[in-house]
């Protein structure tokens, strides 16, 4: 609808400056201040005009809208005069400068002072004491749109993380970085949004291309896993570039810590480069150790609750979940179902626990964006999660290779891996082989005491990712203590071990850890079982340490030739004697079993009988 | 005291502008800047004057006070000239504009630019990068007084949350909301403060009037509890309007979660409307589940410690405590004593645990501002806390009725309530009756795993307060798991149940859960007892599952006709055999008992004998 | 290198103002804005110059560097004109005002507007919505340097807490305090830094001199410990003045809480005076109770992880560790090694546990900056940590003496000390002797329930450091409950105590707390043992309460005359029977023992035999 004079009523957006105004144009304006001689009105956030009392129809309130006609423009004095046009009903026409759409990466500090228009996905919103800062990306880079509503308040409250927006405004420099002083900000919907997301995804694909593959070790399974490893690396890189937080979940043992730290170390420098926010490392990346050898319900529910709270509180996107040294087995499925099916999160896994592959596929695969596991390509758990994660870390960020290349050897020692292809890299960095053992044990010992904290600030020193001097002191001090403690424990428990040799020649050692070992102290029952086993092992030995309702089992390598498979035995007993409540498992030759306390004797006798009859 | 010329020495407060000055007036001023030709002095925060060197007695330091006489006022140039008046001792007289006292609600955006004077209680103080923002209310609404001392510093450090203040200043617009630019701010004491508080309370009473009472169910006890329910609703509404934080404590089972969520859901929209602070929901409302079926010391001490820390850290008031599905019994009294008698907090309770009413009064009543419990009006625990809390939630905020009306039916299933009056509302929202059971069990199962976290972000989905799709997926996934787990557990434990029939025909089932059930896993002993009972129940059955120092009991409804009352039996055994350390209770027909481990046989035999002799 | 005209190319730092410029000087400048008629360039952050198109060689970009010659200076209009000097290679010469180096304490509000140069160690960095604020000290006081890069961004990212810097700039007033508006900020290295630190340390030594020593009690060991106590007090004072955070670790019993609170109360007023940051008390001082009677690995690792995270997150220095009522024994050494040897922290200890002094030195001494313990000077544990800490607190801050002087008497009651020299101060403040007992028990009871939270906000009330009224109500309410609970427990357990008298006349009481006491409830086994002992004690009595793998022992004073020493007995059994896994200790006459569950009978019989044979 035109005004009574058939002139359009214009509404100037933030791209309009004094130079764009013309005499006799009509504008919708807002009263901003009343003075003795008239009122000042805002044409937009940049231009103020004066309407003198003579040119006003009656009193005006601050905030009132009216239509004004431009009657004088003085560019030198930066002054505009208007006269009120009495109109009740009218439609407005947006007056805006035509600006071409640019890519985010095209905005550089050299463009300061120029008008730009870009589209991007909002990846963060920060309310400051001054303007609200929207961080956005279109996949080609990040930029910031500063939007001042009134100082300290959240501008554009209807726009939040995950939305696609179009921003126009002048580029200014903020801390040397270009930033858009928002003249207008609009949420895109429907087709515009879909098209944008497709293009953004293409850009991300390009930017996260893995160019160089140069494995640290020469293991045939690595090559077969190459594509899968690239996929995990790409998902992680895409998350960083797209401003998606990353949550790393890892098993709380030496192999798990190596896995988690390798990925974390690869991410941090890219994150720092991508996001100038010094707090990014606290918001965008979290690492949490898991007690159980799988992603327990307790852990996943905590992760979901925290992620949803962070999303609401800090205006973040929901995270990418990276599970390392866990995540591959059927026991992980309840967690994955909640993450993926219910809450639509993306999950990637690097693990070496047996995923029970059937026809090249693991049962967990249907929930995962990407999955690396040696069993998927004919390998086994000797290629540990820490080894695989370090390789993936180097794909993500090849520049950290020298910094982390000694870690797979530590992971291997922690998990008693027979694969020795990584030891040379540790030797390169001055670590003797017995030091690797010590470091792995120190990870166990220290992390046992800091419980399920992430150990940030200490674990780096243990794993030789920080100061060398500190690393050496900490490992020596800790090793001396734990070695002493193990020796003392061994002296006290060995007299209580019962040794027996079956007629088939298998040696069977048992220890009642409830009665003859320290409780709720380091070393834990699993560790004790290993210590006893290592001490008393001959060919074909099985060692079993038991409590009132559980036992831990370790078998010599030779036992597998005799057909010993712990998981199989557990399944058989469960079928024969369901009333024992038996449950558990692990590797073929090492694992733990739970049963009803009242059925302990029945379970242990049955177990012994099966071993004696191998 | 007058000046030597008998002229008063004035001190201009922030309401004084250049127009209010007159030639030859004396003012106390502060030196703000030294220049070559003299010093600039501040008459108040808005007006600066110049004293030229000729008119100064000697050198001045920045910050120094002196008395100046106005010798020239140029309103066009906004300039004032003064000459120093040499005075050592003098008294000052405040110069201020007379402004009428207004109510907070009278300040609207139309008043921008006008001077206002209001009184209010401070309900929050926020130090920003710019001014300090005081939030205040007089019961008629909230407003904000911005006070700039120097950017980023806390203005008026002697004024804090809970104080009554009088503020004068010009109204400006901040994010579209009116705000007072503080010209003066004064703490009121004594009578002025008392009178203010009385008037504020009257205003709050008016604003929190419950108009519409329209219960979801047609239960006679609801009507009798109407006034008590209104009281609880009013206390909660008053707290929101008065800017008092609210802490909801609820029992950590399905009935408790429903109770807590209903109240939370009622509060959030009002809070959002009342407080423009987007972080209000994190500061002003907290919900915490309690493991015990009463308000344990551990819980209340944590609440007190956190509340006092928040008060100090975030300049908040102490919270209103809302206890739901807990809080009515003698076991709650230690917590209430600390909250109410020691720290002077207000507590309201909605519960359905038996408060042991004597002459219409419960022992906890003396500590509570308001108390809703069916036993107070002849009802019983079948009208569960979740039902009552949902009704109260609708009184607080009738607009959420449709959103939450399906929840009482879930609460009822969770607590095995026999009252079915709420099921129709769940059916209305598309929930079949067997789904209600599932949802209640899923609350149990999931919350068992997230431990004593509040479950925010997930519990809403379980209780169908969020996306329908997510609700269905989560409940189905969780239900399948828990159902499988229960079936597996049942298969394993049933062979260990000992069934016996006494000569009086009562069937007595016992299970040693220490020996024949999984430990520290779902389902917990109480749940196991229920499963066994439901499986084996015939007329007059008692099921008992015991561990080394505790047992859980469930009895059929028919048992009450035979005079079975668990609480009574416990009391009798305690009196007969105090050396057993027996303790515990619950409902008549279901509860748990603790005793000394060494006295287990004595206690169980005695218990069996009493049942056999009914 | 000179310019082609042999004129130096100057680079003006922030101390240069328009008045310091001269015609025809060459300056390196940055293009800040392009206009139709030329470009504006920045000479420094304060002075802008214009280069008209005629005087420019081609187009310039914003941010581009060039060399300009001054061709006109108009001081009235504040305008400078330049012409570009075409130079490709040149070196610049810093142009700066000569300013004398001042001490921080010399900057006062009277210096507003003057230029200052100071050196200081950075003790905190705060990024605000406006400038970044660097807090610095040279030991003579604290000051602040505000540095604006661009609003909201972290200025000088290469300068962080712990660095030594030199700052120049004009003094302005911020909240009445002087602050430097940074014109230049430079990190000092090498000699300059070392010299500075030496001078700073001298200043700190001077400022933390303990003048008045006036002990509350007249105990000979106090005098002998005077120098050590002064050392602890000085380390703490130095930490406050140097902006180093302080972490107090104390044992979680009444003596420990008194110790921790006394030190905290001494620090807070000094901290408030030193640092104007209202959040200082949350950042700079933390207090954490420890469950174990020594500094466990679990505790120290948590402390280290948090300290390193705080350092990274909040740009703080690593803390001074103050261990009270713990820290003196060999069991503390693993913690101390990590803190001191690995992470280079400073630790001071006030304790009364026997440090096993050899030739005047305790084994822990090599790790400590200062150590107070009565055993170091021939005293014993009757002079408790709470007494010693209160004395040290008064050395730190004599003004709080009246506020805290009643606390040592409470500490004494808590630890059953026989030294009564402090009781008079409690009586002075209106506390009867039996109230002291009650307060000590209430600390135990309440802190048992708030677990290992620090109890802030409640512990002050219990210890009568807050409102008297609240103190009385809380102690009474709590005491009534705990007394009732103890009586009830006593009634239930006494029938199960087995009393025996050996032929040597020693009375030996035993109680199986696993079988005949409440578990995981107040009172804990140690407390129960004490209750039984106090109830049944005659001359020469030993009371022992045992669980499956532990026992707690209490002996009458007379037993020491008979040569009873618990620690000795434990050592002997460990040597005789290592297979029992025996471990533990405490005081001579009270402590706890752990052993393998399967060896309990062997241990208890051996123990009894040794007592019977004394």
mmCIF file of C-alpha atoms in Angstrom, chain A residues 54-265:
data_model
loop_
_atom_site.group_PDB
_atom_site.id
_atom_site.type_symbol
_atom_site.label_atom_id
_atom_site.label_comp_id
_atom_site.label_asym_id
_atom_site.label_seq_id
_atom_site.Cartn_x
_atom_site.Cartn_y
_atom_site.Cartn_z
ATOM 1 C CA UNK A 54 6.041 23.069 13.921
ATOM 2 C CA UNK A 55 6.263 19.897 11.859
ATOM 3 C CA UNK A 56 4.653 17.614 14.426
ATOM 4 C CA UNK A 57 0.988 16.680 14.810
ATOM 5 C CA UNK A 58 0.621 16.815 18.597
ATOM 6 C CA UNK A 59 2.628 15.256 21.413
ATOM 7 C CA UNK A 60 4.750 12.167 20.886
ATOM 8 C CA UNK A 61 5.959 9.561 23.316
ATOM 9 C CA UNK A 62 9.376 8.025 23.279
ATOM 10 C CA UNK A 63 9.130 4.765 21.373
ATOM 11 C CA UNK A 64 6.140 5.892 19.284
ATOM 12 C CA UNK A 65 6.192 5.104 15.564
ATOM 13 C CA UNK A 66 5.333 7.682 12.922
ATOM 14 C CA UNK A 67 5.933 8.457 9.267
ATOM 15 C CA UNK A 68 8.242 11.339 8.414
ATOM 16 C CA UNK A 69 9.199 13.044 5.191
ATOM 17 C CA UNK A 70 12.751 14.201 4.682
ATOM 18 C CA UNK A 71 12.863 17.946 4.235
ATOM 19 C CA UNK A 72 16.574 18.709 4.657
ATOM 20 C CA UNK A 73 19.819 16.710 4.564
ATOM 21 C CA UNK A 74 23.051 18.396 5.659
ATOM 22 C CA UNK A 75 25.832 15.909 4.964
ATOM 23 C CA UNK A 76 28.527 18.098 6.429
ATOM 24 C CA UNK A 77 26.829 18.557 9.744
ATOM 25 C CA UNK A 78 25.435 15.035 9.619
ATOM 26 C CA UNK A 79 21.929 16.423 10.202
ATOM 27 C CA UNK A 80 18.560 15.380 8.812
ATOM 28 C CA UNK A 81 15.280 17.256 9.237
ATOM 29 C CA UNK A 82 11.851 15.710 8.762
ATOM 30 C CA UNK A 83 8.222 16.669 8.925
ATOM 31 C CA UNK A 84 5.524 14.331 10.162
ATOM 32 C CA UNK A 85 3.164 12.848 7.602
ATOM 33 C CA UNK A 86 -0.149 11.977 9.232
ATOM 34 C CA UNK A 87 -0.870 8.384 8.216
ATOM 35 C CA UNK A 88 -2.768 5.746 10.143
ATOM 36 C CA UNK A 89 -2.706 2.754 7.907
ATOM 37 C CA UNK A 90 0.167 2.068 5.603
ATOM 38 C CA UNK A 91 2.522 -0.657 4.557
ATOM 39 C CA UNK A 92 6.245 -0.236 4.620
ATOM 40 C CA UNK A 93 8.816 -1.134 2.022
ATOM 41 C CA UNK A 94 12.232 -2.282 3.175
ATOM 42 C CA UNK A 95 15.006 -0.003 1.958
ATOM 43 C CA UNK A 96 18.264 -1.869 1.883
ATOM 44 C CA UNK A 97 21.459 -1.821 -0.096
ATOM 45 C CA UNK A 98 21.914 -4.599 -2.624
ATOM 46 C CA UNK A 99 24.905 -6.607 -1.469
ATOM 47 C CA UNK A 100 26.255 -9.746 -3.109
ATOM 48 C CA UNK A 101 26.407 -12.911 -1.067
ATOM 49 C CA UNK A 102 29.972 -13.775 -0.013
ATOM 50 C CA UNK A 103 31.558 -16.802 1.552
ATOM 51 C CA UNK A 104 32.735 -16.459 5.122
ATOM 52 C CA UNK A 105 36.333 -17.061 4.123
ATOM 53 C CA UNK A 106 36.167 -14.067 1.791
ATOM 54 C CA UNK A 107 35.890 -11.668 4.697
ATOM 55 C CA UNK A 108 39.388 -10.571 5.674
ATOM 56 C CA UNK A 109 40.783 -7.740 7.706
ATOM 57 C CA UNK A 110 41.404 -5.859 4.479
ATOM 58 C CA UNK A 111 37.657 -5.514 4.047
ATOM 59 C CA UNK A 112 37.256 -3.399 7.147
ATOM 60 C CA UNK A 113 34.724 -0.717 6.408
ATOM 61 C CA UNK A 114 33.012 -2.586 3.575
ATOM 62 C CA UNK A 115 29.474 -3.930 3.548
ATOM 63 C CA UNK A 116 29.100 -7.724 3.385
ATOM 64 C CA UNK A 117 26.311 -10.262 3.221
ATOM 65 C CA UNK A 118 26.955 -13.865 4.335
ATOM 66 C CA UNK A 119 24.989 -16.921 5.308
ATOM 67 C CA UNK A 120 26.018 -19.282 8.047
ATOM 68 C CA UNK A 121 24.963 -21.760 10.674
ATOM 69 C CA UNK A 122 25.003 -20.268 14.166
ATOM 70 C CA UNK A 123 27.437 -22.287 16.264
ATOM 71 C CA UNK A 124 27.446 -20.179 19.380
ATOM 72 C CA UNK A 125 25.867 -17.137 20.929
ATOM 73 C CA UNK A 126 27.580 -15.078 23.579
ATOM 74 C CA UNK A 127 25.869 -12.315 25.495
ATOM 75 C CA UNK A 128 28.567 -9.830 26.523
ATOM 76 C CA UNK A 129 28.400 -6.642 28.534
ATOM 77 C CA UNK A 130 28.131 -4.920 25.155
ATOM 78 C CA UNK A 131 26.839 -6.554 21.958
ATOM 79 C CA UNK A 132 25.656 -10.144 21.551
ATOM 80 C CA UNK A 133 28.182 -12.076 19.491
ATOM 81 C CA UNK A 134 26.910 -14.721 17.059
ATOM 82 C CA UNK A 135 29.571 -17.119 15.824
ATOM 83 C CA UNK A 136 28.723 -18.549 12.423
ATOM 84 C CA UNK A 137 30.204 -20.764 9.775
ATOM 85 C CA UNK A 138 29.340 -21.792 6.243
ATOM 86 C CA UNK A 139 32.014 -24.467 6.211
ATOM 87 C CA UNK A 140 34.638 -22.177 4.658
ATOM 88 C CA UNK A 141 35.565 -20.531 7.954
ATOM 89 C CA UNK A 142 34.177 -18.906 11.094
ATOM 90 C CA UNK A 143 33.139 -15.324 11.517
ATOM 91 C CA UNK A 144 31.385 -13.242 14.136
ATOM 92 C CA UNK A 145 28.366 -11.008 13.876
ATOM 93 C CA UNK A 146 28.104 -8.443 16.651
ATOM 94 C CA UNK A 147 24.589 -7.324 17.311
ATOM 95 C CA UNK A 148 23.796 -4.565 19.746
ATOM 96 C CA UNK A 149 20.272 -4.412 20.994
ATOM 97 C CA UNK A 150 20.994 -2.706 24.228
ATOM 98 C CA UNK A 151 24.238 -3.314 26.102
ATOM 99 C CA UNK A 152 24.283 -6.526 28.065
ATOM 100 C CA UNK A 153 21.063 -7.956 26.683
ATOM 101 C CA UNK A 154 20.692 -10.945 24.397
ATOM 102 C CA UNK A 155 19.986 -9.686 20.867
ATOM 103 C CA UNK A 156 17.748 -11.678 18.499
ATOM 104 C CA UNK A 157 16.491 -14.080 21.165
ATOM 105 C CA UNK A 158 14.649 -16.146 18.541
ATOM 106 C CA UNK A 159 17.955 -17.080 16.851
ATOM 107 C CA UNK A 160 19.946 -19.813 18.533
ATOM 108 C CA UNK A 161 22.718 -22.350 17.963
ATOM 109 C CA UNK A 162 21.969 -24.572 14.979
ATOM 110 C CA UNK A 163 19.901 -22.005 13.084
ATOM 111 C CA UNK A 164 20.891 -20.855 9.596
ATOM 112 C CA UNK A 165 20.997 -17.077 9.247
ATOM 113 C CA UNK A 166 21.753 -14.356 6.723
ATOM 114 C CA UNK A 167 23.660 -11.377 8.070
ATOM 115 C CA UNK A 168 24.410 -8.019 6.496
ATOM 116 C CA UNK A 169 26.692 -5.376 7.889
ATOM 117 C CA UNK A 170 29.947 -3.504 7.796
ATOM 118 C CA UNK A 171 33.149 -5.364 8.546
ATOM 119 C CA UNK A 172 35.115 -4.011 11.495
ATOM 120 C CA UNK A 173 38.237 -5.302 13.174
ATOM 121 C CA UNK A 174 38.004 -6.918 16.550
ATOM 122 C CA UNK A 175 41.295 -8.040 18.028
ATOM 123 C CA UNK A 176 42.716 -7.992 14.527
ATOM 124 C CA UNK A 177 39.968 -10.332 13.316
ATOM 125 C CA UNK A 178 37.225 -9.139 10.974
ATOM 126 C CA UNK A 179 33.757 -9.092 12.463
ATOM 127 C CA UNK A 180 30.410 -8.042 11.038
ATOM 128 C CA UNK A 181 28.645 -5.149 12.725
ATOM 129 C CA UNK A 182 25.160 -6.493 12.166
ATOM 130 C CA UNK A 183 22.899 -4.224 10.151
ATOM 131 C CA UNK A 184 20.325 -6.960 9.652
ATOM 132 C CA UNK A 185 20.052 -10.589 10.711
ATOM 133 C CA UNK A 186 17.438 -12.974 9.371
ATOM 134 C CA UNK A 187 16.736 -16.648 10.052
ATOM 135 C CA UNK A 188 16.553 -18.756 6.861
ATOM 136 C CA UNK A 189 13.995 -21.514 6.620
ATOM 137 C CA UNK A 190 12.797 -24.151 4.176
ATOM 138 C CA UNK A 191 14.613 -24.435 0.874
ATOM 139 C CA UNK A 192 17.058 -21.657 1.568
ATOM 140 C CA UNK A 193 18.147 -23.403 4.722
ATOM 141 C CA UNK A 194 18.351 -26.844 3.118
ATOM 142 C CA UNK A 195 20.368 -25.594 0.182
ATOM 143 C CA UNK A 196 22.685 -23.790 2.535
ATOM 144 C CA UNK A 197 23.264 -26.915 4.610
ATOM 145 C CA UNK A 198 24.069 -28.975 1.546
ATOM 146 C CA UNK A 199 26.628 -26.452 0.362
ATOM 147 C CA UNK A 200 28.067 -26.173 3.848
ATOM 148 C CA UNK A 201 28.449 -29.918 4.046
ATOM 149 C CA UNK A 202 30.274 -29.954 0.712
ATOM 150 C CA UNK A 203 32.621 -27.277 1.993
ATOM 151 C CA UNK A 204 33.255 -29.243 5.174
ATOM 152 C CA UNK A 205 33.927 -32.386 3.156
ATOM 153 C CA UNK A 206 36.521 -30.487 1.141
ATOM 154 C CA UNK A 207 38.161 -28.917 4.155
ATOM 155 C CA UNK A 208 38.384 -32.137 6.128
ATOM 156 C CA UNK A 209 39.845 -34.240 3.350
ATOM 157 C CA UNK A 210 42.571 -36.472 4.768
ATOM 158 C CA UNK A 211 45.505 -36.062 2.426
ATOM 159 C CA UNK A 212 48.410 -37.810 3.969
ATOM 160 C CA UNK A 213 48.176 -41.371 5.286
ATOM 161 C CA UNK A 214 51.430 -42.463 6.745
ATOM 162 C CA UNK A 215 50.933 -44.972 9.498
ATOM 163 C CA UNK A 216 53.390 -45.163 12.365
ATOM 164 C CA UNK A 217 53.426 -48.945 12.165
ATOM 165 C CA UNK A 218 53.420 -51.437 9.380
ATOM 166 C CA UNK A 219 50.547 -53.726 10.331
ATOM 167 C CA UNK A 220 48.407 -55.302 7.614
ATOM 168 C CA UNK A 221 45.159 -54.641 9.494
ATOM 169 C CA UNK A 222 45.922 -50.922 9.619
ATOM 170 C CA UNK A 223 45.799 -50.742 5.861
ATOM 171 C CA UNK A 224 42.531 -52.599 5.742
ATOM 172 C CA UNK A 225 41.108 -50.196 8.312
ATOM 173 C CA UNK A 226 42.372 -47.125 6.481
ATOM 174 C CA UNK A 227 39.021 -46.000 5.125
ATOM 175 C CA UNK A 228 37.301 -46.506 8.431
ATOM 176 C CA UNK A 229 40.025 -44.556 10.205
ATOM 177 C CA UNK A 230 39.692 -41.745 7.694
ATOM 178 C CA UNK A 231 35.960 -41.672 8.341
ATOM 179 C CA UNK A 232 36.422 -41.285 12.071
ATOM 180 C CA UNK A 233 39.047 -38.595 11.519
ATOM 181 C CA UNK A 234 36.769 -36.743 9.129
ATOM 182 C CA UNK A 235 33.795 -36.822 11.459
ATOM 183 C CA UNK A 236 35.938 -35.349 14.210
ATOM 184 C CA UNK A 237 37.413 -32.676 11.943
ATOM 185 C CA UNK A 238 33.983 -31.775 10.620
ATOM 186 C CA UNK A 239 32.693 -31.396 14.156
ATOM 187 C CA UNK A 240 35.498 -28.979 15.025
ATOM 188 C CA UNK A 241 35.008 -26.894 11.912
ATOM 189 C CA UNK A 242 31.251 -26.889 12.378
ATOM 190 C CA UNK A 243 31.533 -25.741 16.002
ATOM 191 C CA UNK A 244 30.030 -28.921 17.387
ATOM 192 C CA UNK A 245 31.311 -29.796 20.890
ATOM 193 C CA UNK A 246 33.145 -33.110 21.182
ATOM 194 C CA UNK A 247 32.832 -35.532 24.089
ATOM 195 C CA UNK A 248 35.490 -38.238 24.334
ATOM 196 C CA UNK A 249 34.590 -41.267 26.437
ATOM 197 C CA UNK A 250 37.404 -43.714 27.150
ATOM 198 C CA UNK A 251 38.036 -46.733 29.314
ATOM 199 C CA UNK A 252 39.863 -45.771 32.523
ATOM 200 C CA UNK A 253 43.005 -47.839 32.001
ATOM 201 C CA UNK A 254 46.365 -47.147 30.332
ATOM 202 C CA UNK A 255 45.166 -48.134 26.858
ATOM 203 C CA UNK A 256 42.043 -46.022 27.339
ATOM 204 C CA UNK A 257 43.887 -42.952 28.591
ATOM 205 C CA UNK A 258 46.310 -43.150 25.667
ATOM 206 C CA UNK A 259 43.346 -43.411 23.298
ATOM 207 C CA UNK A 260 41.548 -40.440 24.792
ATOM 208 C CA UNK A 261 44.601 -38.243 25.111
ATOM 209 C CA UNK A 262 45.768 -38.899 21.551
ATOM 210 C CA UNK A 263 42.445 -37.712 20.159
ATOM 211 C CA UNK A 264 42.297 -34.751 22.552
ATOM 212 C CA UNK A 265 45.821 -33.659 21.636
#
